[in-house]
XYZ file of C-alpha atoms in Angstrom:
269
model
C -61.825 -48.968 -143.293
C -65.502 -49.616 -140.469
C -65.074 -51.558 -137.615
C -67.615 -53.930 -135.598
C -66.233 -54.432 -132.239
C -66.155 -57.707 -130.391
C -66.329 -57.522 -126.789
C -63.585 -56.461 -124.312
C -63.763 -59.591 -122.627
C -59.933 -58.849 -120.567
C -61.467 -55.958 -118.986
C -63.327 -57.532 -116.578
C -62.919 -57.273 -113.268
C -63.163 -60.531 -111.793
C -63.484 -59.861 -107.331
C -65.574 -62.251 -105.212
C -68.909 -62.245 -105.615
C -71.047 -59.575 -103.290
C -72.496 -60.521 -100.225
C -75.079 -57.982 -98.339
C -74.414 -59.668 -94.718
C -76.935 -56.956 -93.144
C -79.976 -58.562 -94.252
C -78.434 -62.229 -95.230
C -81.084 -62.483 -98.359
C -78.206 -62.553 -100.755
C -75.826 -64.333 -100.226
C -72.559 -66.315 -102.448
C -72.993 -69.835 -103.555
C -71.249 -72.677 -102.530
C -70.060 -74.363 -105.727
C -68.406 -77.521 -106.163
C -64.339 -78.641 -105.317
C -64.593 -78.541 -109.877
C -66.390 -75.778 -110.728
C -64.237 -73.899 -107.560
C -60.707 -74.954 -109.512
C -62.132 -74.096 -112.783
C -62.848 -70.508 -111.369
C -58.729 -70.183 -110.692
C -58.116 -71.138 -113.780
C -60.538 -68.364 -115.883
C -59.806 -65.925 -113.087
C -55.850 -66.340 -114.251
C -56.392 -66.108 -117.629
C -58.744 -63.147 -117.390
C -56.316 -61.252 -115.257
C -53.654 -61.959 -117.893
C -53.897 -58.876 -118.712
C -54.772 -58.992 -122.829
C -56.236 -61.475 -125.340
C -52.066 -62.022 -126.536
C -51.777 -63.198 -122.851
C -54.466 -65.064 -122.367
C -53.964 -67.231 -125.079
C -51.457 -69.278 -123.167
C -54.655 -70.545 -121.160
C -55.922 -71.675 -124.387
C -55.857 -75.635 -123.141
C -56.855 -74.998 -119.852
C -60.142 -72.924 -120.569
C -60.895 -75.574 -123.179
C -60.285 -78.135 -120.353
C -62.549 -75.952 -117.912
C -65.424 -75.805 -120.530
C -65.563 -79.374 -120.913
C -66.729 -79.688 -117.280
C -69.593 -77.615 -118.205
C -72.793 -79.417 -116.780
C -75.641 -79.952 -119.090
C -77.813 -77.262 -117.049
C -76.345 -73.714 -116.147
C -78.470 -70.794 -116.885
C -77.686 -67.327 -115.436
C -81.068 -66.808 -113.655
C -81.837 -70.249 -111.755
C -84.563 -70.586 -109.188
C -84.538 -73.704 -106.867
C -87.275 -73.457 -104.486
C -86.931 -71.061 -101.950
C -83.063 -69.824 -103.261
C -82.655 -68.267 -106.263
C -78.813 -68.631 -108.196
C -77.414 -65.559 -110.168
C -74.415 -66.200 -112.300
C -72.802 -62.911 -113.604
C -69.448 -61.930 -114.835
C -68.544 -58.954 -112.599
C -69.348 -58.294 -109.029
C -71.549 -55.045 -109.938
C -73.985 -57.030 -112.607
C -74.196 -59.857 -110.059
C -75.244 -57.381 -106.888
C -77.169 -55.370 -108.970
C -79.309 -58.874 -110.452
C -79.261 -60.103 -106.732
C -81.172 -56.451 -105.644
C -83.437 -56.713 -107.745
C -84.455 -60.488 -107.482
C -84.331 -59.689 -103.699
C -86.374 -56.523 -104.057
C -89.282 -58.456 -106.599
C -89.449 -61.309 -104.394
C -90.302 -59.553 -101.393
C -93.076 -57.177 -103.730
C -94.455 -60.758 -104.273
C -94.028 -61.857 -100.451
C -91.943 -64.972 -101.277
C -89.737 -66.104 -99.273
C -86.226 -66.862 -99.879
C -82.605 -66.169 -100.592
C -80.844 -65.182 -103.560
C -76.835 -66.104 -104.148
C -74.496 -64.972 -106.473
C -71.823 -66.783 -108.590
C -68.841 -66.492 -111.187
C -70.709 -67.244 -114.675
C -68.153 -69.946 -115.232
C -68.349 -72.210 -117.734
C -69.488 -69.433 -120.418
C -67.153 -67.030 -119.487
C -64.825 -69.808 -120.193
C -66.392 -69.957 -124.167
C -66.863 -66.285 -123.954
C -62.628 -65.996 -123.996
C -62.117 -68.658 -125.868
C -64.149 -67.401 -128.416
C -62.287 -63.666 -127.883
C -59.170 -65.694 -128.247
C -60.049 -67.129 -131.466
C -62.114 -63.710 -132.595
C -58.090 -62.209 -132.088
C -56.507 -64.876 -134.022
C -58.959 -64.455 -137.058
C -60.308 -67.327 -136.494
C -64.089 -66.304 -136.364
C -65.242 -69.961 -137.462
C -63.381 -71.286 -134.313
C -64.961 -68.061 -132.503
C -68.300 -68.991 -133.242
C -67.496 -73.080 -132.217
C -66.291 -71.869 -128.707
C -69.973 -69.564 -128.457
C -72.170 -71.865 -129.183
C -70.702 -73.868 -126.512
C -71.376 -71.043 -124.100
C -74.736 -69.945 -125.327
C -75.564 -73.884 -125.658
C -76.251 -73.354 -121.756
C -76.777 -69.569 -121.627
C -78.769 -68.638 -125.008
C -79.844 -65.493 -123.913
C -76.364 -64.031 -122.428
C -75.448 -60.984 -124.340
C -71.803 -60.730 -124.204
C -71.405 -64.688 -125.979
C -74.279 -62.935 -128.104
C -71.968 -60.036 -129.587
C -69.129 -61.901 -129.716
C -70.831 -64.100 -132.078
C -72.381 -61.745 -133.839
C -69.221 -59.922 -134.701
C -67.663 -63.182 -135.782
C -71.038 -63.494 -138.244
C -70.163 -59.861 -139.546
C -66.921 -60.287 -140.653
C -67.731 -63.996 -142.342
C -70.211 -61.442 -144.152
C -73.388 -63.533 -142.450
C -75.051 -60.539 -142.092
C -78.946 -61.937 -142.371
C -77.532 -64.346 -139.724
C -75.774 -61.429 -137.577
C -79.404 -59.867 -137.937
C -81.616 -62.583 -136.959
C -78.969 -62.724 -133.508
C -79.071 -59.847 -132.395
C -83.000 -59.378 -133.443
C -83.350 -62.164 -131.060
C -81.284 -60.380 -128.101
C -83.360 -57.471 -128.059
C -86.451 -59.808 -126.734
C -84.406 -61.145 -123.860
C -85.976 -60.155 -120.289
C -84.868 -57.218 -118.460
C -82.916 -58.704 -115.525
C -80.572 -60.901 -118.134
C -80.121 -57.851 -119.728
C -78.751 -55.962 -116.358
C -76.730 -59.136 -115.537
C -74.501 -57.603 -118.964
C -73.913 -53.973 -118.008
C -73.544 -52.413 -121.785
C -74.946 -55.258 -123.776
C -78.353 -53.944 -124.769
C -76.456 -51.009 -126.424
C -73.719 -53.378 -127.990
C -76.571 -55.138 -129.355
C -77.789 -52.323 -131.215
C -75.043 -51.356 -132.622
C -74.084 -54.748 -133.950
C -77.989 -55.026 -135.658
C -76.845 -51.326 -136.860
C -73.930 -52.712 -138.812
C -75.535 -55.845 -140.020
C -78.582 -53.451 -141.051
C -76.062 -50.856 -143.182
C -74.322 -54.517 -145.045
C -77.746 -55.667 -146.049
C -79.042 -52.221 -147.512
C -81.587 -51.418 -145.025
C -80.520 -47.910 -143.917
C -83.462 -46.282 -142.446
C -83.658 -49.246 -140.149
C -79.712 -49.385 -139.411
C -79.915 -45.562 -138.003
C -83.222 -46.099 -136.009
C -80.435 -48.688 -134.447
C -77.741 -46.450 -133.780
C -79.652 -44.049 -132.671
C -81.199 -46.554 -129.975
C -77.766 -47.092 -128.887
C -76.730 -43.647 -128.621
C -79.942 -42.899 -126.441
C -78.032 -45.170 -123.714
C -74.596 -44.744 -124.470
C -74.520 -40.881 -126.090
C -71.081 -40.603 -126.234
C -69.922 -43.775 -128.292
C -67.673 -42.475 -130.847
C -68.305 -45.740 -133.116
C -72.114 -45.171 -133.164
C -72.024 -41.171 -134.314
C -69.135 -42.628 -136.808
C -71.196 -45.153 -138.214
C -74.284 -42.970 -138.728
C -72.425 -40.630 -140.210
C -71.652 -43.175 -142.713
C -74.886 -44.248 -143.237
C -75.357 -40.198 -144.890
C -72.577 -40.929 -147.223
C -73.999 -44.122 -148.298
C -77.148 -42.318 -149.082
C -75.103 -39.942 -151.020
C -73.943 -42.744 -152.963
C -70.419 -43.074 -151.266
C -68.237 -45.684 -151.462
C -68.354 -49.190 -149.182
C -65.875 -49.333 -146.827
C -64.305 -53.014 -146.415
C -64.902 -54.378 -142.673
C -62.577 -54.937 -139.710
C -63.124 -56.450 -136.200
C -61.875 -54.572 -132.819
C -61.306 -57.015 -130.471
C -60.837 -57.061 -126.662
C -56.862 -55.716 -127.548
C -56.387 -52.009 -128.480
C -56.406 -51.764 -132.371
C -53.077 -52.422 -134.376
C -51.640 -53.239 -137.443
C -53.571 -56.263 -138.757
C -56.772 -55.728 -137.293
C -58.411 -55.716 -140.848
C -56.216 -59.018 -141.598
C -59.197 -61.821 -143.819
C -60.404 -64.407 -141.254
C -59.298 -67.710 -142.211
C -60.775 -69.686 -144.883
């Protein structure tokens, strides 16, 4: 059995977005009353501790996602204000500091404001819950709603990639991962570990497409970013066995909850 990992969505630490009081150039975005209410629902769901527990919030999260505006980019520029939406405090601060630094170097005045990435995070959690329930098609339906808001969101991309692989849509998964490799540096910075996950997903899809040299290169590139990743090392060993005529292994999906009996159960038809 070989495993492709879904995003560990409930591991995200949701905390107030950072405020850099010293310079007043980085602040917290004031959101609408509706979005503030939606954020409270989101926080409760993410802090539930597991995808099984988060399933109790599925109906509420669907309602939250229905409130998403037509436009909701991760990095949004409004005249002299740049909004950074992120899924963790650390990522938000990293992106905000980098944007603020670049603005200063270019002589641009303005403020950088950070906010919780409300609606794509709702889509991500709903997609993760569906993947946990062995419903990759349902997961893709939710994840596509998030990707319509933020096509370059690496967490959504890698979660969808896992669902595509389970459905044996390897070429579609590869296309998704290869597009993700072209995402700009600042957007990648908003998803710590996302670039390595994209490379591992790409490698997995390439193995299934019998493109072993390219798969090896993808996993080796992933290990340069995360040198101790056991899954990437195991896949490189699997590539060696495939070159030697080894048997093809079945595919399972490791979700955000710990692996347990039934993880290799087939997807719903």
